[in-house]
PDB file of C-alpha atoms in Angstrom:
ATOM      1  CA  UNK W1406       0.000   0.000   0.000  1.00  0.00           C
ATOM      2  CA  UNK W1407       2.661   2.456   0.465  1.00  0.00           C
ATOM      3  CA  UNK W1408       3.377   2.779  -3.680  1.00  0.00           C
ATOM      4  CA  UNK W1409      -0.352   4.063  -3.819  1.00  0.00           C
ATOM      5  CA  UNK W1410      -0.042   6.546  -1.126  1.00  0.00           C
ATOM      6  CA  UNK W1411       3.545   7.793  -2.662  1.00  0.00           C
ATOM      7  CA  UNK W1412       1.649   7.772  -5.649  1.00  0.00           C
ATOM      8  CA  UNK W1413      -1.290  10.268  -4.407  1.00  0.00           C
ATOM      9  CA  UNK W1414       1.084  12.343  -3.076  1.00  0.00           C
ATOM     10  CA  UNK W1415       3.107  12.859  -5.703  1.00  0.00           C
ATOM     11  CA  UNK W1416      -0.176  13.574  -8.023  1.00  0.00           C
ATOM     12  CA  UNK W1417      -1.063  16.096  -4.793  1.00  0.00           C
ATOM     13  CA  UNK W1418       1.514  17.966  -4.949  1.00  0.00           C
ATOM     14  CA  UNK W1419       1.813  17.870  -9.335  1.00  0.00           C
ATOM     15  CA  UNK W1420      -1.949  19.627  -8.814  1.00  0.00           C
ATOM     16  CA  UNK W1421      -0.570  21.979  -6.259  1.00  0.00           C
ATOM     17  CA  UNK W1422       2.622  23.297  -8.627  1.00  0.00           C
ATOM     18  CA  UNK W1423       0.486  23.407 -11.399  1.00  0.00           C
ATOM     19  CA  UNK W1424      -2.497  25.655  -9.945  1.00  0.00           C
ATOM     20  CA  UNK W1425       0.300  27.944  -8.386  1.00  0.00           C
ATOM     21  CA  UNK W1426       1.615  28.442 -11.737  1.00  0.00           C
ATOM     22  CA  UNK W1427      -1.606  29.135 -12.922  1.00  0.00           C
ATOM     23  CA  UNK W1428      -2.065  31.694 -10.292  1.00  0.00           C
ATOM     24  CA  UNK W1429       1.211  33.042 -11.275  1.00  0.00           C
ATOM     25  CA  UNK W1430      -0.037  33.591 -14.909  1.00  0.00           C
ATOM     26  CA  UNK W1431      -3.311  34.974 -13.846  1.00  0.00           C
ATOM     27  CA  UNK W1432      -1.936  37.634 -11.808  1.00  0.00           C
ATOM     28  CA  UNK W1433       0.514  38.724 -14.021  1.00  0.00           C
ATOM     29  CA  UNK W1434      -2.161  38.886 -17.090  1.00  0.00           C
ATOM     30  CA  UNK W1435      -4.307  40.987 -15.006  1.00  0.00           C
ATOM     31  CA  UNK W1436      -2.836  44.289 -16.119  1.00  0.00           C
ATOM     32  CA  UNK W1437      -0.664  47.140 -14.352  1.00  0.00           C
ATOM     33  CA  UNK W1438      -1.360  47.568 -10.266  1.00  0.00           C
ATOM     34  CA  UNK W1439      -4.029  49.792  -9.240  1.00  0.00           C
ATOM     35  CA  UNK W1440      -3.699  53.648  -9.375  1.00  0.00           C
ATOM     36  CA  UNK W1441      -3.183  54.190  -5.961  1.00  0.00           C
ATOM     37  CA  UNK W1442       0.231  52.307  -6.162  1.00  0.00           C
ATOM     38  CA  UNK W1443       2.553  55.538  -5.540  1.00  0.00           C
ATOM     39  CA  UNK W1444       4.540  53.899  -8.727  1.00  0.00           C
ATOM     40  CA  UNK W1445       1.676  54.782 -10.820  1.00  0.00           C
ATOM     41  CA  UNK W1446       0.812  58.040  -9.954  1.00  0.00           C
ATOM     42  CA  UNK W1447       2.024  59.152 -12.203  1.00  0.00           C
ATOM     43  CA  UNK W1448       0.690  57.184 -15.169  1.00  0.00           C
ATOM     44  CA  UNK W1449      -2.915  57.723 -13.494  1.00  0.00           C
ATOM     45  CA  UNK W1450      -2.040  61.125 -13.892  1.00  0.00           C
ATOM     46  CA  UNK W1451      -1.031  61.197 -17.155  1.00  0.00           C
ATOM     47  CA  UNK W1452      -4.083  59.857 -18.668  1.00  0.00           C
ATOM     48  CA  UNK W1453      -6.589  62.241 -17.309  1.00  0.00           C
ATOM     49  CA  UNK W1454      -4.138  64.650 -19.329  1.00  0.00           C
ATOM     50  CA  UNK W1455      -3.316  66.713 -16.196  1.00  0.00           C
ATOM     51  CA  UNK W1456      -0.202  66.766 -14.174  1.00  0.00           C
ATOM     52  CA  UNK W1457       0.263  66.265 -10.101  1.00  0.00           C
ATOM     53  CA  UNK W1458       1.052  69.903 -10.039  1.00  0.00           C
ATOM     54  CA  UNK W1459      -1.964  70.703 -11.846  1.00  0.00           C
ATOM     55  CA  UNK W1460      -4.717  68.863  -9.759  1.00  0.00           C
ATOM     56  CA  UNK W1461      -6.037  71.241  -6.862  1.00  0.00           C
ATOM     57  CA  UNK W1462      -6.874  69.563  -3.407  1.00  0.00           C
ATOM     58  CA  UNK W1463     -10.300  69.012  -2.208  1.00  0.00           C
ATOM     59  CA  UNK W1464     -10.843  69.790   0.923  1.00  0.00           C
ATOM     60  CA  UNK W1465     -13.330  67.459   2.675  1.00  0.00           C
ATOM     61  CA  UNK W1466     -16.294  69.298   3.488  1.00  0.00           C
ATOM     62  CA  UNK W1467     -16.546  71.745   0.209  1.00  0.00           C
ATOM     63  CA  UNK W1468     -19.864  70.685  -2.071  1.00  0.00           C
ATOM     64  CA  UNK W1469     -18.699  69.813  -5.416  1.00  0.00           C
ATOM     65  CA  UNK W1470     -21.239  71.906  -7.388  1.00  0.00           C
ATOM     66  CA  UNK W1471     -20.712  74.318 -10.185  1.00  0.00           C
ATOM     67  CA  UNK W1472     -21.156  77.273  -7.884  1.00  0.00           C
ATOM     68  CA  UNK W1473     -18.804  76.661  -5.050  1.00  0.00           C
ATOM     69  CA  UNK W1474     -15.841  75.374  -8.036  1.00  0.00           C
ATOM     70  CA  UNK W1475     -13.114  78.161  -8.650  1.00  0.00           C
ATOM     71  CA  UNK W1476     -12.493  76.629 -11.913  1.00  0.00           C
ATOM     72  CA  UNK W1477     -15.959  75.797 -14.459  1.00  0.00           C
ATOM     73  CA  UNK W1478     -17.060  72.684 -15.611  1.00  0.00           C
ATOM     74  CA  UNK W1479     -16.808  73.585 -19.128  1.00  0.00           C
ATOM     75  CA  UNK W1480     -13.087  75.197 -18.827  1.00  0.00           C
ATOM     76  CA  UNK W1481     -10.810  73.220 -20.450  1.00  0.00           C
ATOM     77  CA  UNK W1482     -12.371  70.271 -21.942  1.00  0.00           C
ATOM     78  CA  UNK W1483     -12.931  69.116 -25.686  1.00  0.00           C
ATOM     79  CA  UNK W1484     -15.872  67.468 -26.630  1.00  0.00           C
ATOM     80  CA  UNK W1485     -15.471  63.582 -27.387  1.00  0.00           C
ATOM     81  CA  UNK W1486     -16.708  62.170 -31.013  1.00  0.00           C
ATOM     82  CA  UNK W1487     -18.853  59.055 -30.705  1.00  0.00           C
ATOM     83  CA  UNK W1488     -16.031  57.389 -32.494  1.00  0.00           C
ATOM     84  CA  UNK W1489     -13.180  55.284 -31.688  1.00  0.00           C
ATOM     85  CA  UNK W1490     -10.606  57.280 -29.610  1.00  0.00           C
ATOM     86  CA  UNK W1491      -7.074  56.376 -30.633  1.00  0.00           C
ATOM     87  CA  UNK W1492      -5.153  55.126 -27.835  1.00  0.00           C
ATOM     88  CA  UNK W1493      -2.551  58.019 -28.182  1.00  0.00           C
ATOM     89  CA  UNK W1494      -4.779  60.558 -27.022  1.00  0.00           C
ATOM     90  CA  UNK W1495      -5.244  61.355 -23.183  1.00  0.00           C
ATOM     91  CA  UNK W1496      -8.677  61.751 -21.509  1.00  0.00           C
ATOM     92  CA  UNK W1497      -9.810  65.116 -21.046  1.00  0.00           C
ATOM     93  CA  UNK W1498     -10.932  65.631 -17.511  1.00  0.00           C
ATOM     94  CA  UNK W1499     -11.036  69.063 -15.434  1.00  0.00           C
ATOM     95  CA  UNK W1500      -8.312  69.262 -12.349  1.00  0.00           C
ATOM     96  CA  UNK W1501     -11.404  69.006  -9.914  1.00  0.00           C
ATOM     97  CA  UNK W1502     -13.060  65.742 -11.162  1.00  0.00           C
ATOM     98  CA  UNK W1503      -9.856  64.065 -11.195  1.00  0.00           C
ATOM     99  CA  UNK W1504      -9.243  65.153  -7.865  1.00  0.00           C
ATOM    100  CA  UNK W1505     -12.700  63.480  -6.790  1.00  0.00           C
ATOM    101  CA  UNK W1506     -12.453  60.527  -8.587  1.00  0.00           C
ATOM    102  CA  UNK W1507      -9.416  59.860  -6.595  1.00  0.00           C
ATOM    103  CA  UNK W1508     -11.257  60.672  -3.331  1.00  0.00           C
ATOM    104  CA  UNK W1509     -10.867  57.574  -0.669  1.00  0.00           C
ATOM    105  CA  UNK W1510     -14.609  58.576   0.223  1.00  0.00           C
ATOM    106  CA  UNK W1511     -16.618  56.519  -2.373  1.00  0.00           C
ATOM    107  CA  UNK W1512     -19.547  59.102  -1.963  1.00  0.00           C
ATOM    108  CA  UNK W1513     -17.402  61.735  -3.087  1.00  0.00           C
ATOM    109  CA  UNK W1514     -16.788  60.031  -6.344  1.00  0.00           C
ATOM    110  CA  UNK W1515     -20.370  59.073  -6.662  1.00  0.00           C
ATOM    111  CA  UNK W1516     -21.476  63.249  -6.113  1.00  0.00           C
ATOM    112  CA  UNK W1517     -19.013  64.138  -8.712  1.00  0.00           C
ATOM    113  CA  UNK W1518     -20.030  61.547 -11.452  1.00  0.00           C
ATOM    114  CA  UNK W1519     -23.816  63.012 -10.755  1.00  0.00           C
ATOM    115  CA  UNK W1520     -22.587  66.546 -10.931  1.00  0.00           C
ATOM    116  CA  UNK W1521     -20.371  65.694 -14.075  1.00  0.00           C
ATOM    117  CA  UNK W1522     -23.547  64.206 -15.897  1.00  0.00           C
ATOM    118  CA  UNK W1523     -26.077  66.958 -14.792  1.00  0.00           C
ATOM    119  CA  UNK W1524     -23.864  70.136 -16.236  1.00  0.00           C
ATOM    120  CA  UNK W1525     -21.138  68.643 -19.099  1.00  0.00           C
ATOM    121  CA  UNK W1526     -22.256  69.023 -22.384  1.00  0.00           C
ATOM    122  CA  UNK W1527     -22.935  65.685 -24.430  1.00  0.00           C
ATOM    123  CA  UNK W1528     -20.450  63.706 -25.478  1.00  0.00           C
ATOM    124  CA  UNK W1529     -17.980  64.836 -22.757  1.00  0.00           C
ATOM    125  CA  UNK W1530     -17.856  61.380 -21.262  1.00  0.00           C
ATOM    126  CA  UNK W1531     -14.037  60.821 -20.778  1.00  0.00           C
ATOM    127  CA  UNK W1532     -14.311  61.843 -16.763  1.00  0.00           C
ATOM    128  CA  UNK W1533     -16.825  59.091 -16.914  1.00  0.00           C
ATOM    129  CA  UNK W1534     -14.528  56.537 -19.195  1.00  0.00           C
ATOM    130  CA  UNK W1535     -11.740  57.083 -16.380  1.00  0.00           C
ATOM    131  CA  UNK W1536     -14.164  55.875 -13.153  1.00  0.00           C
ATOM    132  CA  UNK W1537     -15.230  52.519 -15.230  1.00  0.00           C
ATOM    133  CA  UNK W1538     -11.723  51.798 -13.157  1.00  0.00           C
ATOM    134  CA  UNK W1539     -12.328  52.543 -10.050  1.00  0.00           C
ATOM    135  CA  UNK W1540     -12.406  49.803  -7.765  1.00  0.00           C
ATOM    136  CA  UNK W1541     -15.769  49.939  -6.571  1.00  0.00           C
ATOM    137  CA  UNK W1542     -18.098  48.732  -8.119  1.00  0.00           C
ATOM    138  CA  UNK W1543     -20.983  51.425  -7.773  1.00  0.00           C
ATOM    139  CA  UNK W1544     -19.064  53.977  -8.979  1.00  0.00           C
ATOM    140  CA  UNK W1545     -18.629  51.281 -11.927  1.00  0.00           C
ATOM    141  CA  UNK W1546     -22.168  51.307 -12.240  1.00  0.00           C
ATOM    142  CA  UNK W1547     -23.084  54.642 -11.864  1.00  0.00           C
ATOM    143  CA  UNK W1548     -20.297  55.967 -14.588  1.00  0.00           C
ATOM    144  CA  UNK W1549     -21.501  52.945 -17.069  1.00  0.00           C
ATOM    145  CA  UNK W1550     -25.535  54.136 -16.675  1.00  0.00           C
ATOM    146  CA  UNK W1551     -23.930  57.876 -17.095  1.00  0.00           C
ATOM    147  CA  UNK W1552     -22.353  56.709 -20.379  1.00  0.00           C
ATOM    148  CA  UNK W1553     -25.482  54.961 -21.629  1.00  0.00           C
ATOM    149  CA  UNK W1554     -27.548  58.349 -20.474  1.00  0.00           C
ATOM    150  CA  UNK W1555     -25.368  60.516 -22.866  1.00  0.00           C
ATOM    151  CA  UNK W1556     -25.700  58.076 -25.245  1.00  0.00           C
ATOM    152  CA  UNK W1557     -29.021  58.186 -25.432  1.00  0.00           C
ATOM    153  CA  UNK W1558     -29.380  62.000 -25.073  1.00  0.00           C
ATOM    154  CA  UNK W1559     -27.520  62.367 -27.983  1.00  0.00           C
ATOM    155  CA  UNK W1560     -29.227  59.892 -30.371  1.00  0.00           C
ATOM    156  CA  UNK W1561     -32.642  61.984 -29.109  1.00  0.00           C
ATOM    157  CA  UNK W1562     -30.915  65.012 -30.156  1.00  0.00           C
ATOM    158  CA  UNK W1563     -30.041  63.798 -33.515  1.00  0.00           C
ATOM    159  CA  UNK W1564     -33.398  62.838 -34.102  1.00  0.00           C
TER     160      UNK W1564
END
């Protein structure tokens, strides 16, 4: 009986090596770490076109609306075409949405999406292309049904 158990063992442990290297694999197909890996800041950065210089704090208890933001919601953005962005160009997003989208405070990003969608003008969806990767999953949500909203406002308008 002991070739059978040396046997299991050794098929054990063959499963065991072969799922870790799967894990292995898996992980490192997943993609770059997540933007608040101080090694990435600056890539983060780079795609919502601004630098770390440029983005102003928010402070924790100012309201995020249009009123109560030194800089406009309009200022500085380019409307986005319906069609395929190439890959070289950078999101467009305004120093204070970028600052709220990288808020700890999950609410905060969720305001600023809402606020984002109620005053940008169509098309101007890249603020809501860059929370698709945040890492919860309502702001997810809540920037996909944005997307789809615009969408739809602007196939209304066309018609």
């Amino acid at each position: 009986m002991r070739p059978a158990h040396s046997c299991r063992c050794l098929s054990v442990l063959h499963l065991a090596w072969l799922l870790g290297a799967m894990f292995l694999v898996g992980l490192s197909s997943c993609g770059p770490a997540s933007p608040s890996d101080p090694a990435n800041v600056e890539s983060h950065a780079a795609m919502t076109g601004l630098s770390l210089s440029e983005q102003a704090p928010v402070s924790g208890s100012a309201p995020t609306t249009q009123g109560a933001s030194p800089m406009s919601l309009a200022s500085g953005l380019t409307p986005a075409d319906h069609g395929e962005a190439s890959p070289e160009e950078p999101l467009v997003v305004p120093a204070w949405m970028a600052t709220a989208l990288k808020s700890p405070d999950v609410y905060v990003r969720l305001h600023s999406l809402d606020q984002w969608a109620q005053h940008a003008p169509a098309g101007s969806v890249d603020p809501l292309l860059l929370a698709m990767e945040d890492e919860d999953e309502r702001v997810q949500a809540r920037a996909l049904a944005l997307i789809e909203q615009d969408w739809a406002r602007a196939h209304a308008e066309e018609k």
